[in-house]
Amino acid sequence: TLSAPVNDLLAALALLLILEGLAPLCFPQQWKDALARLSTADEGALRLGGGVLVVLGLAALTLLRSD
């Protein structure tokens, strides 16, 4: 059997796959349109957006994991 941290990581990755697959499954045309807009976006804006998402994710994880 896997250790608890490895199991948690695999569960998180599985959830990520589920969430990432929802948009193209439910809204394929809107997903394609969003990807087309992202492909022409400024790299600085993409980095800023990615950084904000990382910070929000870390904050949420910290809040959820605090005892």
mmCIF file of N, CA, C and O in Angstrom:
data_model
loop_
_atom_site.group_PDB
_atom_site.id
_atom_site.type_symbol
_atom_site.label_atom_id
_atom_site.label_comp_id
_atom_site.label_asym_id
_atom_site.label_seq_id
_atom_site.Cartn_x
_atom_site.Cartn_y
_atom_site.Cartn_z
ATOM 1 N N THR A 1 0.838 -1.197 0.000
ATOM 2 C CA THR A 1 0.000 0.000 0.000
ATOM 3 C C THR A 1 0.878 1.253 0.000
ATOM 4 O O THR A 1 2.036 1.217 0.407
ATOM 5 N N LEU A 2 0.283 2.345 -0.416
ATOM 6 C CA LEU A 2 1.013 3.610 -0.491
ATOM 7 C C LEU A 2 0.938 4.356 0.835
ATOM 8 O O LEU A 2 -0.027 4.225 1.587
ATOM 9 N N SER A 3 1.947 5.166 1.084
ATOM 10 C CA SER A 3 1.918 5.985 2.298
ATOM 11 C C SER A 3 0.846 7.060 2.152
ATOM 12 O O SER A 3 0.411 7.380 1.044
ATOM 13 N N ALA A 4 0.425 7.612 3.268
ATOM 14 C CA ALA A 4 -0.641 8.612 3.267
ATOM 15 C C ALA A 4 -0.295 9.832 2.405
ATOM 16 O O ALA A 4 -1.137 10.277 1.624
ATOM 17 N N PRO A 5 0.921 10.398 2.492
ATOM 18 C CA PRO A 5 1.232 11.549 1.642
ATOM 19 C C PRO A 5 1.193 11.222 0.147
ATOM 20 O O PRO A 5 0.697 12.019 -0.649
ATOM 21 N N VAL A 6 1.682 10.052 -0.221
ATOM 22 C CA VAL A 6 1.647 9.660 -1.633
ATOM 23 C C VAL A 6 0.207 9.449 -2.077
ATOM 24 O O VAL A 6 -0.196 9.862 -3.174
ATOM 25 N N ASN A 7 -0.582 8.826 -1.230
ATOM 26 C CA ASN A 7 -1.993 8.622 -1.539
ATOM 27 C C ASN A 7 -2.708 9.963 -1.704
ATOM 28 O O ASN A 7 -3.523 10.134 -2.614
ATOM 29 N N ASP A 8 -2.417 10.925 -0.826
ATOM 30 C CA ASP A 8 -3.015 12.255 -0.924
ATOM 31 C C ASP A 8 -2.608 12.942 -2.220
ATOM 32 O O ASP A 8 -3.424 13.580 -2.881
ATOM 33 N N LEU A 9 -1.338 12.814 -2.594
ATOM 34 C CA LEU A 9 -0.856 13.424 -3.830
ATOM 35 C C LEU A 9 -1.557 12.816 -5.036
ATOM 36 O O LEU A 9 -1.997 13.544 -5.942
ATOM 37 N N LEU A 10 -1.681 11.504 -5.064
ATOM 38 C CA LEU A 10 -2.362 10.856 -6.181
ATOM 39 C C LEU A 10 -3.839 11.231 -6.231
ATOM 40 O O LEU A 10 -4.401 11.419 -7.321
ATOM 41 N N ALA A 11 -4.462 11.366 -5.079
ATOM 42 C CA ALA A 11 -5.864 11.789 -5.040
ATOM 43 C C ALA A 11 -5.997 13.215 -5.559
ATOM 44 O O ALA A 11 -6.939 13.529 -6.303
ATOM 45 N N ALA A 12 -5.056 14.090 -5.203
ATOM 46 C CA ALA A 12 -5.083 15.469 -5.689
ATOM 47 C C ALA A 12 -4.891 15.511 -7.203
ATOM 48 O O ALA A 12 -5.570 16.281 -7.902
ATOM 49 N N LEU A 13 -3.985 14.693 -7.716
ATOM 50 C CA LEU A 13 -3.772 14.644 -9.166
ATOM 51 C C LEU A 13 -5.008 14.110 -9.889
ATOM 52 O O LEU A 13 -5.362 14.591 -10.967
ATOM 53 N N ALA A 14 -5.663 13.129 -9.306
ATOM 54 C CA ALA A 14 -6.889 12.602 -9.898
ATOM 55 C C ALA A 14 -7.974 13.677 -9.934
ATOM 56 O O ALA A 14 -8.680 13.832 -10.937
ATOM 57 N N LEU A 15 -8.098 14.433 -8.852
ATOM 58 C CA LEU A 15 -9.074 15.519 -8.813
ATOM 59 C C LEU A 15 -8.731 16.589 -9.843
ATOM 60 O O LEU A 15 -9.621 17.134 -10.507
ATOM 61 N N LEU A 16 -7.451 16.882 -10.005
ATOM 62 C CA LEU A 16 -7.012 17.836 -11.013
ATOM 63 C C LEU A 16 -7.434 17.383 -12.407
ATOM 64 O O LEU A 16 -7.955 18.181 -13.207
ATOM 65 N N LEU A 17 -7.240 16.112 -12.719
ATOM 66 C CA LEU A 17 -7.645 15.590 -14.024
ATOM 67 C C LEU A 17 -9.153 15.721 -14.234
ATOM 68 O O LEU A 17 -9.609 16.074 -15.326
ATOM 69 N N ILE A 18 -9.911 15.433 -13.201
ATOM 70 C CA ILE A 18 -11.370 15.557 -13.294
ATOM 71 C C ILE A 18 -11.754 17.004 -13.570
ATOM 72 O O ILE A 18 -12.537 17.296 -14.486
ATOM 73 N N LEU A 19 -11.198 17.931 -12.786
ATOM 74 C CA LEU A 19 -11.547 19.344 -12.951
ATOM 75 C C LEU A 19 -11.092 19.886 -14.299
ATOM 76 O O LEU A 19 -11.809 20.660 -14.944
ATOM 77 N N GLU A 20 -9.904 19.489 -14.736
ATOM 78 C CA GLU A 20 -9.395 19.949 -16.030
ATOM 79 C C GLU A 20 -10.234 19.407 -17.188
ATOM 80 O O GLU A 20 -10.327 20.045 -18.227
ATOM 81 N N GLY A 21 -10.808 18.247 -17.009
ATOM 82 C CA GLY A 21 -11.602 17.657 -18.079
ATOM 83 C C GLY A 21 -13.029 18.161 -18.165
ATOM 84 O O GLY A 21 -13.699 17.968 -19.186
ATOM 85 N N LEU A 22 -13.512 18.825 -17.134
ATOM 86 C CA LEU A 22 -14.905 19.274 -17.136
ATOM 87 C C LEU A 22 -15.200 20.314 -18.215
ATOM 88 O O LEU A 22 -16.224 20.232 -18.891
ATOM 89 N N ALA A 23 -14.330 21.300 -18.371
ATOM 90 C CA ALA A 23 -14.595 22.372 -19.343
ATOM 91 C C ALA A 23 -14.687 21.840 -20.775
ATOM 92 O O ALA A 23 -15.682 22.115 -21.466
ATOM 93 N N PRO A 24 -13.684 21.084 -21.261
ATOM 94 C CA PRO A 24 -13.828 20.592 -22.633
ATOM 95 C C PRO A 24 -14.965 19.582 -22.800
ATOM 96 O O PRO A 24 -15.542 19.474 -23.879
ATOM 97 N N LEU A 25 -15.306 18.871 -21.740
ATOM 98 C CA LEU A 25 -16.408 17.920 -21.819
ATOM 99 C C LEU A 25 -17.754 18.640 -21.917
ATOM 100 O O LEU A 25 -18.582 18.313 -22.762
ATOM 101 N N CYS A 26 -17.956 19.628 -21.060
ATOM 102 C CA CYS A 26 -19.255 20.296 -20.977
ATOM 103 C C CYS A 26 -19.404 21.471 -21.939
ATOM 104 O O CYS A 26 -20.517 21.756 -22.394
ATOM 105 N N PHE A 27 -18.309 22.166 -22.224
ATOM 106 C CA PHE A 27 -18.373 23.372 -23.046
ATOM 107 C C PHE A 27 -17.239 23.385 -24.070
ATOM 108 O O PHE A 27 -16.341 24.226 -24.000
ATOM 109 N N PRO A 28 -17.244 22.468 -25.027
ATOM 110 C CA PRO A 28 -16.092 22.350 -25.925
ATOM 111 C C PRO A 28 -15.803 23.605 -26.754
ATOM 112 O O PRO A 28 -14.640 23.982 -26.909
ATOM 113 N N GLN A 29 -16.827 24.249 -27.281
ATOM 114 C CA GLN A 29 -16.584 25.432 -28.117
ATOM 115 C C GLN A 29 -16.042 26.597 -27.288
ATOM 116 O O GLN A 29 -15.099 27.266 -27.700
ATOM 117 N N GLN A 30 -16.615 26.833 -26.122
ATOM 118 C CA GLN A 30 -16.121 27.900 -25.256
ATOM 119 C C GLN A 30 -14.698 27.620 -24.804
ATOM 120 O O GLN A 30 -13.887 28.530 -24.678
ATOM 121 N N TRP A 31 -14.384 26.351 -24.580
ATOM 122 C CA TRP A 31 -13.038 25.962 -24.178
ATOM 123 C C TRP A 31 -12.047 26.263 -25.297
ATOM 124 O O TRP A 31 -10.975 26.816 -25.063
ATOM 125 N N LYS A 32 -12.424 25.924 -26.531
ATOM 126 C CA LYS A 32 -11.566 26.218 -27.673
ATOM 127 C C LYS A 32 -11.372 27.724 -27.841
ATOM 128 O O LYS A 32 -10.262 28.187 -28.130
ATOM 129 N N ASP A 33 -12.443 28.491 -27.666
ATOM 130 C CA ASP A 33 -12.343 29.949 -27.776
ATOM 131 C C ASP A 33 -11.417 30.518 -26.711
ATOM 132 O O ASP A 33 -10.612 31.413 -26.977
ATOM 133 N N ALA A 34 -11.527 30.005 -25.483
ATOM 134 C CA ALA A 34 -10.667 30.483 -24.396
ATOM 135 C C ALA A 34 -9.206 30.154 -24.679
ATOM 136 O O ALA A 34 -8.316 30.982 -24.442
ATOM 137 N N LEU A 35 -8.937 28.956 -25.200
ATOM 138 C CA LEU A 35 -7.564 28.589 -25.538
ATOM 139 C C LEU A 35 -7.015 29.470 -26.649
ATOM 140 O O LEU A 35 -5.837 29.844 -26.622
ATOM 141 N N ALA A 36 -7.851 29.827 -27.607
ATOM 142 C CA ALA A 36 -7.411 30.706 -28.691
ATOM 143 C C ALA A 36 -7.047 32.085 -28.138
ATOM 144 O O ALA A 36 -6.041 32.680 -28.538
ATOM 145 N N ARG A 37 -7.854 32.588 -27.208
ATOM 146 C CA ARG A 37 -7.540 33.892 -26.590
ATOM 147 C C ARG A 37 -6.268 33.806 -25.759
ATOM 148 O O ARG A 37 -5.447 34.720 -25.774
ATOM 149 N N LEU A 38 -6.091 32.705 -25.035
ATOM 150 C CA LEU A 38 -4.886 32.537 -24.224
ATOM 151 C C LEU A 38 -3.624 32.459 -25.084
ATOM 152 O O LEU A 38 -2.564 32.930 -24.678
ATOM 153 N N SER A 39 -3.748 31.879 -26.256
ATOM 154 C CA SER A 39 -2.571 31.719 -27.115
ATOM 155 C C SER A 39 -2.056 33.052 -27.632
ATOM 156 O O SER A 39 -0.893 33.153 -28.020
ATOM 157 N N THR A 40 -2.893 34.080 -27.619
ATOM 158 C CA THR A 40 -2.462 35.400 -28.079
ATOM 159 C C THR A 40 -2.235 36.372 -26.918
ATOM 160 O O THR A 40 -1.892 37.518 -27.148
ATOM 161 N N ALA A 41 -2.412 35.918 -25.700
ATOM 162 C CA ALA A 41 -2.266 36.785 -24.525
ATOM 163 C C ALA A 41 -0.795 37.100 -24.266
ATOM 164 O O ALA A 41 0.101 36.334 -24.613
ATOM 165 N N ASP A 42 -0.583 38.234 -23.636
ATOM 166 C CA ASP A 42 0.761 38.670 -23.249
ATOM 167 C C ASP A 42 1.339 37.699 -22.218
ATOM 168 O O ASP A 42 0.647 37.273 -21.294
ATOM 169 N N GLU A 43 2.614 37.364 -22.376
ATOM 170 C CA GLU A 43 3.249 36.417 -21.450
ATOM 171 C C GLU A 43 3.247 36.933 -20.019
ATOM 172 O O GLU A 43 3.087 36.164 -19.074
ATOM 173 N N GLY A 44 3.422 38.227 -19.841
ATOM 174 C CA GLY A 44 3.398 38.796 -18.496
ATOM 175 C C GLY A 44 2.053 38.598 -17.823
ATOM 176 O O GLY A 44 1.981 38.274 -16.632
ATOM 177 N N ALA A 45 0.980 38.775 -18.589
ATOM 178 C CA ALA A 45 -0.366 38.576 -18.036
ATOM 179 C C ALA A 45 -0.588 37.114 -17.669
ATOM 180 O O ALA A 45 -1.207 36.810 -16.641
ATOM 181 N N LEU A 46 -0.078 36.208 -18.510
ATOM 182 C CA LEU A 46 -0.214 34.782 -18.205
ATOM 183 C C LEU A 46 0.557 34.409 -16.945
ATOM 184 O O LEU A 46 0.074 33.659 -16.102
ATOM 185 N N ARG A 47 1.767 34.961 -16.815
ATOM 186 C CA ARG A 47 2.568 34.678 -15.612
ATOM 187 C C ARG A 47 1.885 35.238 -14.362
ATOM 188 O O ARG A 47 1.869 34.581 -13.318
ATOM 189 N N LEU A 48 1.340 36.442 -14.475
ATOM 190 C CA LEU A 48 0.642 37.050 -13.334
ATOM 191 C C LEU A 48 -0.560 36.192 -12.942
ATOM 192 O O LEU A 48 -0.768 35.883 -11.760
ATOM 193 N N GLY A 49 -1.349 35.787 -13.931
ATOM 194 C CA GLY A 49 -2.510 34.935 -13.650
ATOM 195 C C GLY A 49 -2.105 33.615 -13.026
ATOM 196 O O GLY A 49 -2.721 33.151 -12.067
ATOM 197 N N GLY A 50 -1.045 33.008 -13.561
ATOM 198 C CA GLY A 50 -0.560 31.754 -12.986
ATOM 199 C C GLY A 50 -0.063 31.931 -11.569
ATOM 200 O O GLY A 50 -0.325 31.102 -10.694
ATOM 201 N N GLY A 51 0.647 33.023 -11.315
ATOM 202 C CA GLY A 51 1.139 33.301 -9.968
ATOM 203 C C GLY A 51 0.006 33.498 -8.974
ATOM 204 O O GLY A 51 0.067 33.001 -7.848
ATOM 205 N N VAL A 52 -1.025 34.223 -9.406
ATOM 206 C CA VAL A 52 -2.186 34.443 -8.531
ATOM 207 C C VAL A 52 -2.847 33.108 -8.199
ATOM 208 O O VAL A 52 -3.210 32.851 -7.041
ATOM 209 N N LEU A 53 -2.990 32.239 -9.199
ATOM 210 C CA LEU A 53 -3.607 30.933 -8.951
ATOM 211 C C LEU A 53 -2.773 30.084 -8.001
ATOM 212 O O LEU A 53 -3.321 29.395 -7.125
ATOM 213 N N VAL A 54 -1.464 30.137 -8.139
ATOM 214 C CA VAL A 54 -0.587 29.379 -7.236
ATOM 215 C C VAL A 54 -0.731 29.889 -5.805
ATOM 216 O O VAL A 54 -0.874 29.106 -4.858
ATOM 217 N N VAL A 55 -0.714 31.200 -5.622
ATOM 218 C CA VAL A 55 -0.838 31.774 -4.281
ATOM 219 C C VAL A 55 -2.196 31.434 -3.677
ATOM 220 O O VAL A 55 -2.286 31.041 -2.502
ATOM 221 N N LEU A 56 -3.270 31.557 -4.468
ATOM 222 C CA LEU A 56 -4.599 31.202 -3.965
ATOM 223 C C LEU A 56 -4.678 29.723 -3.595
ATOM 224 O O LEU A 56 -5.255 29.359 -2.564
ATOM 225 N N GLY A 57 -4.088 28.862 -4.415
ATOM 226 C CA GLY A 57 -4.087 27.439 -4.122
ATOM 227 C C GLY A 57 -3.312 27.113 -2.859
ATOM 228 O O GLY A 57 -3.755 26.318 -2.032
ATOM 229 N N LEU A 58 -2.147 27.745 -2.705
ATOM 230 C CA LEU A 58 -1.357 27.521 -1.490
ATOM 231 C C LEU A 58 -2.086 28.022 -0.249
ATOM 232 O O LEU A 58 -2.060 27.367 0.799
ATOM 233 N N ALA A 59 -2.742 29.174 -0.361
ATOM 234 C CA ALA A 59 -3.491 29.712 0.775
ATOM 235 C C ALA A 59 -4.649 28.774 1.137
ATOM 236 O O ALA A 59 -4.876 28.480 2.318
ATOM 237 N N ALA A 60 -5.372 28.297 0.119
ATOM 238 C CA ALA A 60 -6.490 27.395 0.392
ATOM 239 C C ALA A 60 -5.991 26.091 1.014
ATOM 240 O O ALA A 60 -6.582 25.587 1.966
ATOM 241 N N LEU A 61 -4.900 25.563 0.484
ATOM 242 C CA LEU A 61 -4.348 24.332 1.035
ATOM 243 C C LEU A 61 -3.882 24.520 2.473
ATOM 244 O O LEU A 61 -4.118 23.662 3.334
ATOM 245 N N THR A 62 -3.272 25.663 2.747
ATOM 246 C CA THR A 62 -2.820 25.952 4.104
ATOM 247 C C THR A 62 -4.010 26.027 5.064
ATOM 248 O O THR A 62 -3.964 25.465 6.173
ATOM 249 N N LEU A 63 -5.068 26.700 4.636
ATOM 250 C CA LEU A 63 -6.256 26.805 5.486
ATOM 251 C C LEU A 63 -6.909 25.437 5.702
ATOM 252 O O LEU A 63 -7.344 25.110 6.803
ATOM 253 N N LEU A 64 -6.968 24.635 4.652
ATOM 254 C CA LEU A 64 -7.605 23.324 4.770
ATOM 255 C C LEU A 64 -6.779 22.350 5.603
ATOM 256 O O LEU A 64 -7.352 21.487 6.279
ATOM 257 N N ARG A 65 -5.479 22.479 5.571
ATOM 258 C CA ARG A 65 -4.604 21.545 6.275
ATOM 259 C C ARG A 65 -4.238 21.980 7.684
ATOM 260 O O ARG A 65 -3.626 21.223 8.412
ATOM 261 N N SER A 66 -4.611 23.200 8.066
ATOM 262 C CA SER A 66 -4.273 23.658 9.424
ATOM 263 C C SER A 66 -5.177 22.967 10.433
ATOM 264 O O SER A 66 -6.360 22.746 10.201
ATOM 265 N N ASP A 67 -4.618 22.599 11.551
ATOM 266 C CA ASP A 67 -5.401 21.881 12.577
ATOM 267 C C ASP A 67 -5.931 22.799 13.634
ATOM 268 O O ASP A 67 -5.512 23.771 14.013
#
